[in-house]
Amino acid sequence: MGRQFIESINDFIECKPLDETAIDLLIEDEISLLRKKYRFTFDESLKEYYKKQYDSKRNAYSLKDTTDGISKILNQKILLSKKEEGHIHYDTDLKLDNEFLIKTTEEENPALIKMQKELDEIVGLDSVKEYVKSLENLILVQKLREKQGLKVDSISKHMIFLGNPGTGKTTVARILSRYLQAMGVLKNGYLIEVTRQDLVGKYAGHTAPLTQSVIESALGGILFIDEAYSLHRSKEDAFGLECIDTLVKGIEEYKDQFIVILAGYEKEMKEFLSSNSGLESRFPNVVHFEDYTPLQLVQICHSIARKKDYYLHEECDEVLKAYFEKTDCSGNGRMARNLVEKAILHQAGRIVKENGNLQELRISDFELGDVYGKCN
């Protein structure tokens, strides 16, 4: 039946790639649209610019995007010079204003502005914020280079996060996934969080398909591997080595389709990477997460309470700072979170008895042991 159906079809439509003549006609159409929209004339340099911007994968869509970009520059030119007609030479009159384009890119992207604000609100982590900003600058400049017909190399964005637990590694990874989605680097901005047990199988032949499945689930987003040093425990760890080999192959196969972040303690991660040279070379971006200071931990307590619609009484700052100075918590932000959540629980019991302020957390609501007594 299928063969008879195919033989009964007389007309076939064959879609071929556009040849140079067809591309030239499309470019003429786009320039004609600009002539109709603006009272400017254009020379041959504009046509050459269109040819540089043409993308064989996107065909006419790439030319329409180029027209949109030129329209923005012409609108800017009219606004600044008050001239609405004349002759335009691309090299002198339409060279893209980098500062203008960067500002426009940010202003027209509310999702990016939201993520910038969310990152700025994180307590501490100045070096991490600087790295994220430098990454944003790189992506913006690459887009500017592309618009101007300059070569744009693919740069690895895979990262290593080094630091103690509770220093914000997972939090930053979550923000980064949505940040890079807003920048157009990631398709969906998912963050897939895994550890060794999610990647390494329990019997021969199980690890490779298990790791491959996790990689495919992370396409379009970020694969965050916590305690990554545990993937390969020793030379005898054949399953762990198979996992790493599959991960490296996945990075090559799905280039630029997802980002891998390896996270863990600094000492263990350095030992892990030194034993896997092929892995180390694919992760050029190393980000250090410093321990929080006692004062920063107090600020984190305030931030956590504020997000839950509570606030800390002013007496809390000095006592909490003394508590964090005395307690060996390695700058752990999780300890701050646990303290606030327990304080909310205790405050609820106090409110039922006293009928007090529903939003206020007092120092007596916090479980601080003998520190509270010594500070009073």
Coordinates of C-alpha atoms in Angstrom, one line a residue:
M1 CA 0.0 0.0 0.0
G2 CA 2.8 2.4 0.9
R3 CA 4.6 1.8 -2.3
Q4 CA 1.4 2.3 -4.4
F5 CA 0.7 5.6 -2.5
I6 CA 4.2 6.9 -3.2
E7 CA 4.0 5.9 -6.9
S8 CA 0.7 7.8 -7.2
I9 CA 2.2 11.1 -6.2
N10 CA 3.3 13.0 -9.3
D11 CA 4.5 16.3 -7.8
F12 CA 7.5 16.6 -5.5
I13 CA 8.7 19.9 -4.0
E14 CA 12.4 19.9 -3.4
C15 CA 13.9 22.5 -1.0
K16 CA 17.4 23.6 -2.0
P17 CA 19.8 25.9 -0.2
L18 CA 19.6 29.5 -1.5
D19 CA 22.2 30.3 -4.1
E20 CA 24.1 33.6 -4.3
T21 CA 21.5 35.2 -6.7
A22 CA 18.6 34.4 -4.4
I23 CA 20.5 35.8 -1.4
D24 CA 21.2 39.0 -3.3
L25 CA 17.5 39.4 -4.1
L26 CA 16.6 38.9 -0.5
I27 CA 19.2 41.5 0.5
E28 CA 17.8 43.9 -2.0
D29 CA 14.3 43.4 -0.6
E30 CA 15.5 44.2 2.9
I31 CA 17.3 47.3 1.8
S32 CA 14.2 48.4 -0.1
L33 CA 12.2 48.1 3.1
L34 CA 14.7 50.4 4.8
R35 CA 14.4 52.9 1.9
K36 CA 10.6 52.9 2.3
K37 CA 10.7 53.2 6.1
Y38 CA 13.4 56.0 6.1
R39 CA 14.2 58.8 3.7
F40 CA 17.9 57.7 3.4
T41 CA 19.9 56.3 0.5
F42 CA 22.4 53.6 1.0
D43 CA 25.6 52.6 -0.8
E44 CA 27.2 49.2 -1.6
S45 CA 28.8 48.9 1.9
L46 CA 25.5 48.1 3.4
K47 CA 24.9 45.2 1.0
E48 CA 28.3 43.8 1.9
Y49 CA 27.4 44.0 5.6
Y50 CA 24.2 42.1 4.9
K51 CA 26.2 39.3 3.2
K52 CA 28.4 39.0 6.2
Q53 CA 25.4 38.6 8.5
Y54 CA 23.7 36.0 6.3
D55 CA 23.3 32.7 8.1
S56 CA 22.7 29.7 5.9
K57 CA 20.9 27.8 8.7
R58 CA 18.4 30.6 9.3
N59 CA 18.3 32.0 5.7
A60 CA 15.9 35.0 5.3
Y61 CA 15.4 35.2 9.1
S62 CA 19.0 36.2 9.6
L63 CA 18.6 39.0 7.1
K64 CA 15.4 40.2 8.9
D65 CA 17.3 40.3 12.2
T66 CA 20.0 42.4 10.5
T67 CA 17.3 44.8 9.3
D68 CA 15.9 45.1 12.8
G69 CA 19.4 45.9 14.1
I70 CA 20.0 48.6 11.5
S71 CA 16.6 50.1 12.2
K72 CA 17.6 50.6 15.9
I73 CA 20.8 52.4 14.8
L74 CA 18.9 54.6 12.3
N75 CA 16.4 55.5 15.0
Q76 CA 19.2 56.5 17.3
K77 CA 20.8 58.5 14.5
I78 CA 17.6 60.4 13.8
L79 CA 17.0 61.0 17.5
L80 CA 20.5 62.4 18.1
S81 CA 21.1 64.3 14.9
K82 CA 17.5 65.4 14.1
K83 CA 18.2 64.5 10.5
E84 CA 15.6 62.3 8.8
E85 CA 17.1 62.1 5.3
G86 CA 20.5 61.9 3.5
H87 CA 23.0 59.4 2.2
I88 CA 24.2 56.6 4.5
H89 CA 27.5 54.9 4.3
Y90 CA 27.7 51.8 6.5
D91 CA 31.3 52.1 7.6
T92 CA 31.0 55.7 8.7
D93 CA 27.3 56.2 9.5
L94 CA 26.1 52.8 10.7
K95 CA 29.0 51.3 12.6
L96 CA 27.2 49.9 15.6
D97 CA 27.5 52.0 18.8
N98 CA 28.6 49.4 21.3
E99 CA 27.6 51.4 24.4
F100 CA 24.2 52.0 22.9
L101 CA 23.7 48.3 21.9
I102 CA 24.8 47.0 25.3
K103 CA 22.4 49.5 27.1
T104 CA 19.6 48.6 24.7
T105 CA 20.2 44.8 25.2
E106 CA 20.0 45.2 29.0
E107 CA 17.0 47.6 29.0
E108 CA 15.0 45.4 26.6
N109 CA 15.6 42.3 28.7
P110 CA 13.6 42.4 31.9
A111 CA 14.5 38.8 32.8
L112 CA 18.2 39.8 32.7
I113 CA 17.6 42.8 34.9
K114 CA 15.7 40.6 37.4
M115 CA 18.6 38.1 37.6
Q116 CA 21.1 40.9 38.0
K117 CA 19.1 42.2 40.9
E118 CA 18.8 38.7 42.4
L119 CA 22.6 38.2 42.2
D120 CA 23.3 41.6 43.7
E121 CA 21.1 40.9 46.7
I122 CA 23.2 37.8 47.7
V123 CA 25.3 38.6 50.7
G124 CA 29.1 38.6 50.1
L125 CA 30.6 36.5 47.3
D126 CA 32.1 39.5 45.6
S127 CA 34.6 37.5 43.5
V128 CA 31.8 35.3 42.3
K129 CA 29.7 38.2 41.3
E130 CA 32.7 39.7 39.4
Y131 CA 33.1 36.4 37.5
V132 CA 29.4 36.3 36.5
K133 CA 29.6 40.0 35.4
S134 CA 32.7 39.2 33.3
L135 CA 30.9 36.3 31.8
E136 CA 28.0 38.6 30.9
N137 CA 30.4 41.1 29.4
L138 CA 32.0 38.4 27.3
I139 CA 28.6 37.2 25.9
L140 CA 27.5 40.8 25.1
V141 CA 30.8 41.6 23.3
Q142 CA 30.5 38.3 21.3
K143 CA 27.1 39.4 20.2
L144 CA 28.5 42.8 19.2
R145 CA 31.3 41.1 17.2
E146 CA 28.8 38.9 15.5
K147 CA 26.7 41.9 14.5
Q148 CA 29.7 43.6 13.0
G149 CA 30.7 40.6 11.0
L150 CA 33.7 39.8 13.1
K151 CA 34.9 36.2 14.0
V152 CA 33.3 34.8 17.2
D153 CA 35.0 31.8 18.7
S154 CA 33.2 29.3 20.9
I155 CA 34.6 29.7 24.5
S156 CA 34.1 27.0 27.1
K157 CA 31.6 28.0 29.8
H158 CA 32.0 24.8 31.9
M159 CA 33.0 25.7 35.5
I160 CA 34.5 24.4 38.7
F161 CA 33.0 25.8 42.0
L162 CA 35.4 25.4 44.9
G163 CA 34.4 26.0 48.5
N164 CA 33.1 24.6 51.7
P165 CA 29.4 23.5 52.1
G166 CA 26.9 26.3 52.7
T167 CA 29.0 29.0 50.9
G168 CA 26.4 29.6 48.2
K169 CA 27.6 27.3 45.4
T170 CA 24.2 25.7 44.6
T171 CA 22.4 29.1 45.1
V172 CA 24.7 30.8 42.5
A173 CA 24.3 27.8 40.1
R174 CA 20.5 28.2 40.3
I175 CA 20.7 32.0 39.5
L176 CA 23.3 31.4 36.8
S177 CA 21.1 28.9 35.0
R178 CA 18.3 31.6 34.7
Y179 CA 20.9 34.4 34.1
L180 CA 22.4 32.6 31.1
Q181 CA 18.9 31.8 29.8
A182 CA 18.1 35.5 29.9
M183 CA 21.4 36.2 28.0
G184 CA 20.3 33.7 25.3
V185 CA 23.1 31.3 26.1
L186 CA 20.9 28.5 27.5
K187 CA 17.7 27.4 25.9
N188 CA 15.6 26.7 29.0
G189 CA 17.7 27.5 32.1
Y190 CA 17.1 24.2 33.9
L191 CA 19.5 23.3 36.7
I192 CA 19.9 19.5 37.2
E193 CA 21.5 18.8 40.6
V194 CA 23.2 15.4 40.9
T195 CA 25.8 13.5 43.0
R196 CA 27.8 10.3 42.4
Q197 CA 24.8 8.1 43.1
D198 CA 22.8 9.7 40.3
L199 CA 25.6 9.0 37.7
V200 CA 27.5 5.9 38.7
G201 CA 25.8 2.5 38.3
K202 CA 25.9 -0.5 40.6
Y203 CA 26.9 -3.1 38.0
A204 CA 28.9 -3.5 34.8
G205 CA 27.3 -1.7 31.8
H206 CA 25.0 0.4 34.0
T207 CA 27.1 3.6 34.4
A208 CA 27.4 4.8 30.8
P209 CA 23.7 4.8 30.0
L210 CA 22.9 6.2 33.4
T211 CA 25.3 9.1 33.0
Q212 CA 24.2 9.7 29.4
S213 CA 20.6 9.9 30.5
V214 CA 21.5 12.6 33.0
I215 CA 23.5 14.5 30.4
E216 CA 20.5 14.5 28.0
S217 CA 18.1 15.7 30.8
A218 CA 20.4 18.7 31.3
L219 CA 20.5 19.8 27.6
G220 CA 19.5 23.5 27.4
G221 CA 20.5 24.1 31.0
I222 CA 23.2 23.4 33.6
L223 CA 24.3 20.1 35.0
F224 CA 25.5 20.7 38.6
I225 CA 27.5 17.9 40.0
D226 CA 28.0 18.3 43.8
E227 CA 31.0 16.6 45.5
A228 CA 32.3 15.9 42.1
Y229 CA 35.6 14.5 43.5
S230 CA 33.6 11.4 44.6
L231 CA 33.0 10.4 41.0
H232 CA 36.4 8.7 40.8
R233 CA 37.6 7.5 44.2
S234 CA 40.7 5.5 43.1
K235 CA 42.4 3.8 40.2
E236 CA 40.4 0.7 41.0
D237 CA 37.1 2.6 40.7
A238 CA 36.2 1.4 37.2
F239 CA 32.6 2.6 37.4
G240 CA 33.7 6.1 38.4
L241 CA 36.2 6.2 35.5
E242 CA 33.4 5.1 33.1
C243 CA 31.2 7.9 34.4
I244 CA 34.0 10.5 33.8
D245 CA 34.7 9.2 30.3
T246 CA 31.0 9.4 29.4
L247 CA 30.8 12.9 30.8
V248 CA 33.8 14.1 28.7
K249 CA 32.2 12.5 25.6
G250 CA 28.9 14.2 26.3
I251 CA 30.7 17.6 26.7
E252 CA 32.2 17.1 23.2
E253 CA 29.1 15.7 21.6
Y254 CA 26.7 18.4 22.9
K255 CA 29.0 21.3 22.7
D256 CA 27.4 24.6 23.6
Q257 CA 24.1 22.9 24.3
F258 CA 24.6 22.7 28.1
I259 CA 27.0 23.7 30.8
V260 CA 28.6 21.5 33.4
I261 CA 29.5 22.7 36.9
L262 CA 31.7 20.5 39.1
A263 CA 31.5 21.6 42.8
G264 CA 33.3 20.5 45.9
Y265 CA 35.9 21.1 48.6
E266 CA 39.0 22.9 47.2
K267 CA 41.6 20.3 48.3
E268 CA 39.7 17.2 47.2
M269 CA 38.7 18.9 43.8
K270 CA 42.3 19.7 43.0
E271 CA 43.4 16.2 43.7
F272 CA 40.5 14.9 41.6
L273 CA 41.3 17.1 38.6
S274 CA 45.0 16.5 38.7
S275 CA 44.3 12.8 38.2
N276 CA 42.0 13.5 35.2
S277 CA 43.9 15.8 32.8
G278 CA 41.3 15.4 30.1
L279 CA 38.7 16.6 32.5
E280 CA 40.7 19.5 33.8
S281 CA 41.4 21.0 30.4
R282 CA 37.6 21.2 29.7
F283 CA 36.9 23.2 32.8
P284 CA 39.0 26.4 32.4
N285 CA 36.7 28.5 34.6
V286 CA 37.5 28.1 38.3
V287 CA 35.3 30.1 40.8
H288 CA 36.3 30.3 44.5
F289 CA 33.6 30.6 47.1
E290 CA 35.0 32.1 50.3
D291 CA 33.6 31.3 53.8
Y292 CA 31.2 33.9 55.1
T293 CA 32.4 36.2 57.9
P294 CA 30.3 36.4 61.1
L295 CA 29.0 39.8 60.1
Q296 CA 27.9 38.4 56.7
L297 CA 26.1 35.5 58.4
V298 CA 24.2 38.0 60.5
Q299 CA 23.2 39.8 57.2
I300 CA 22.1 36.4 55.8
C301 CA 19.9 35.9 58.8
H302 CA 18.3 39.3 58.0
S303 CA 17.9 38.4 54.4
I304 CA 16.3 35.0 55.1
A305 CA 13.9 36.6 57.6
R306 CA 13.0 39.4 55.2
K307 CA 12.1 36.9 52.4
K308 CA 9.8 35.1 54.8
D309 CA 8.1 38.5 55.8
Y310 CA 9.8 38.7 59.3
Y311 CA 12.4 41.0 60.7
L312 CA 15.0 40.7 63.4
H313 CA 14.9 43.0 66.5
E314 CA 17.9 45.3 66.6
E315 CA 19.2 43.5 69.7
C316 CA 19.8 40.4 67.6
D317 CA 22.8 41.7 65.6
E318 CA 25.4 41.9 68.3
V319 CA 24.4 38.5 69.9
L320 CA 24.2 36.7 66.6
K321 CA 27.6 38.0 65.6
A322 CA 29.1 36.8 68.8
Y323 CA 27.5 33.4 68.3
F324 CA 29.0 33.0 64.8
E325 CA 32.4 34.2 66.0
K326 CA 32.3 31.5 68.7
T327 CA 30.8 28.7 66.7
D328 CA 33.0 26.8 64.3
C329 CA 30.6 26.8 61.3
S330 CA 33.2 27.5 58.5
G331 CA 31.1 30.4 57.2
N332 CA 28.2 28.1 56.6
G333 CA 25.1 29.9 55.3
R334 CA 23.0 26.8 56.0
M335 CA 23.5 27.3 59.7
A336 CA 22.1 30.9 59.4
R337 CA 19.1 29.5 57.6
N338 CA 18.5 26.8 60.2
L339 CA 18.8 29.3 63.0
V340 CA 16.2 31.6 61.5
E341 CA 13.8 28.7 60.7
K342 CA 14.0 27.5 64.3
A343 CA 13.5 31.0 65.6
I344 CA 10.3 31.3 63.6
L345 CA 9.1 28.1 65.2
H346 CA 9.9 29.4 68.7
Q347 CA 8.4 32.7 67.9
A348 CA 5.1 31.0 67.0
G349 CA 5.0 29.4 70.5
R350 CA 5.8 32.8 72.1
I351 CA 3.1 34.6 70.1
V352 CA 0.4 32.1 71.2
K353 CA 1.2 32.9 74.8
E354 CA 2.0 36.6 74.6
N355 CA 0.0 37.8 71.6
G356 CA 3.0 39.9 70.3
N357 CA 4.2 41.2 66.9
L358 CA 3.7 38.6 64.2
Q359 CA 6.7 39.7 62.2
E360 CA 9.3 40.4 64.9
L361 CA 12.0 37.8 65.8
R362 CA 13.6 38.5 69.2
I363 CA 16.9 37.2 70.4
S364 CA 15.1 34.9 72.8
D365 CA 13.6 33.1 69.8
F366 CA 17.0 31.9 68.7
E367 CA 18.7 28.8 70.0
L368 CA 22.2 30.2 70.9
G369 CA 23.1 28.2 74.0
D370 CA 25.2 30.1 76.5
V371 CA 26.2 32.8 74.1
Y372 CA 23.0 34.8 74.7
G373 CA 23.6 34.7 78.5
K374 CA 27.2 36.0 78.1
C375 CA 26.1 38.8 75.9
N376 CA 23.6 40.1 78.3

